[in-house]
Coordinates of C-alpha atoms in Angstrom, one line a residue:
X1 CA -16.9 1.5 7.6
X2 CA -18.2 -0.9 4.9
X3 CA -14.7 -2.3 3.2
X4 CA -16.6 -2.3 0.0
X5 CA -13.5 -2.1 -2.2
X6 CA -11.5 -5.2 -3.0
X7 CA -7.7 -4.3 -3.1
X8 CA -4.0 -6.5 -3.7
X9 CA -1.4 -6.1 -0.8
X10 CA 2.2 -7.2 -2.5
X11 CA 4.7 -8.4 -1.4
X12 CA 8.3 -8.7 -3.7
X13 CA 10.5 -11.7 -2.6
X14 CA 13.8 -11.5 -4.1
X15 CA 15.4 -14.8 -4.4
X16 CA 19.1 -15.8 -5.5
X17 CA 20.0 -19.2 -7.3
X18 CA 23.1 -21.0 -6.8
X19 CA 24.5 -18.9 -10.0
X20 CA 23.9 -15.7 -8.4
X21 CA 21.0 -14.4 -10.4
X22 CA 18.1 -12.9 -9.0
X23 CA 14.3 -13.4 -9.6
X24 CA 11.4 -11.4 -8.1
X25 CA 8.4 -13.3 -7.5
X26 CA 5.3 -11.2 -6.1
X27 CA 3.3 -12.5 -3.4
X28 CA -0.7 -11.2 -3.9
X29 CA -3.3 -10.9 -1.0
X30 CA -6.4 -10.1 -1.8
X31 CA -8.9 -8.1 1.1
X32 CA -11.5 -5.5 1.2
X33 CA -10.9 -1.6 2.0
X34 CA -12.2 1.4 2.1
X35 CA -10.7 4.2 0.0
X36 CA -10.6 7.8 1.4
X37 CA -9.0 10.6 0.0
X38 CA -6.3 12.3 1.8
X39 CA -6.7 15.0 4.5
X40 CA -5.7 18.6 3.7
X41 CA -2.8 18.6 6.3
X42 CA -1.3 15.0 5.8
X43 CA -1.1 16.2 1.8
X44 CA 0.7 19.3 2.3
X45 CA 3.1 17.8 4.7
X46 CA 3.8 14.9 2.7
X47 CA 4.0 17.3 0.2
X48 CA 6.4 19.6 1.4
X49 CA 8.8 16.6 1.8
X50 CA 8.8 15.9 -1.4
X51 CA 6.3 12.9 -1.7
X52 CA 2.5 12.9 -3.7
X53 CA -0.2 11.5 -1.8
X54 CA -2.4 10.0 -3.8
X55 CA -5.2 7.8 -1.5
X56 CA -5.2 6.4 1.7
X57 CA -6.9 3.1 2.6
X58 CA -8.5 1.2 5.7
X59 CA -8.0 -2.5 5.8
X60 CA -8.5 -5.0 8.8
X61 CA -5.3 -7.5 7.2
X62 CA -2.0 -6.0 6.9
X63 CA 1.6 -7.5 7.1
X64 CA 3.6 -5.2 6.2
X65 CA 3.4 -4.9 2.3
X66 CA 4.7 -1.9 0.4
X67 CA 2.7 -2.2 -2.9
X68 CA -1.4 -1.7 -2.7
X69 CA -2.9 -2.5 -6.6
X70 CA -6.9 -0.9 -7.1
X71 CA -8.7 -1.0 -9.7
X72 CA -5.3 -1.7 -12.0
X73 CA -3.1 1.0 -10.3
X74 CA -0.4 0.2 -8.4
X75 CA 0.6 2.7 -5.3
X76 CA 3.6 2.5 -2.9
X77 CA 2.6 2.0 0.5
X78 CA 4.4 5.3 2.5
X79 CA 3.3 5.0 5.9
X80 CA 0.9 2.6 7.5
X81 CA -0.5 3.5 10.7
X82 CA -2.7 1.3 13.1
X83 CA -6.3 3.0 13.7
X84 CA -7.2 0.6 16.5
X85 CA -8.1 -3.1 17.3
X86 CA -7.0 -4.6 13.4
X87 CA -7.8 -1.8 11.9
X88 CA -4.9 -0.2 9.6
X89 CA -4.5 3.3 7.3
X90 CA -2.3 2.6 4.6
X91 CA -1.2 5.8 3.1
X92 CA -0.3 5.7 -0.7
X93 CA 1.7 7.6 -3.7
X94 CA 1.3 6.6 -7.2
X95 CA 3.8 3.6 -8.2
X96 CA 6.9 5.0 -9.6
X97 CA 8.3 2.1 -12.5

């Protein structure tokens, strides 16, 4: 694996101020991936449960962020899965707004 694509991990921290409003501020990592597409039978079960696969991704640095930006699109994190020593497989869907 080269990690030869730069990605954003997100995270959104919703605060509350002492008047009860909310503000979302995003939190941005930046680390290198590699971009795979997804495997015939983790597409059609994801799929048949109602949810698009769109990419899945390798990284080495991963806390638990739900939203992956590449190249300017922004996917939802659905399942991230550790490969082995640091390694992780983030899969993605296509960002709903």
């Amino acid at each position: 694996m080269y990690f030869s694509e730069k990605i954003t991990l997100r995270t959104e921290v919703i605060t509350v101020d002492e008047y009860g409003f909310t503000s979302t501020e995003n939190v941005d990592v930046e680390v290198w991936a590699d971009k795979e597409s997804a495997k015939r039978t983790e597409f059609y079960s994801a799929h048949s449960a109602g949810i698009e696969v769109s990419a899945v991704f390798t990284v080495n640095d991963y806390s638990d962020q739900k939203i992956l930006i590449h190249d300017s699109k922004e996917y939802d994190i659905i399942r991230s899965y550790r490969k082995g020593e640091g390694e992780y497989e983030l899969t993605c869907s296509d960002r709903r707004v």
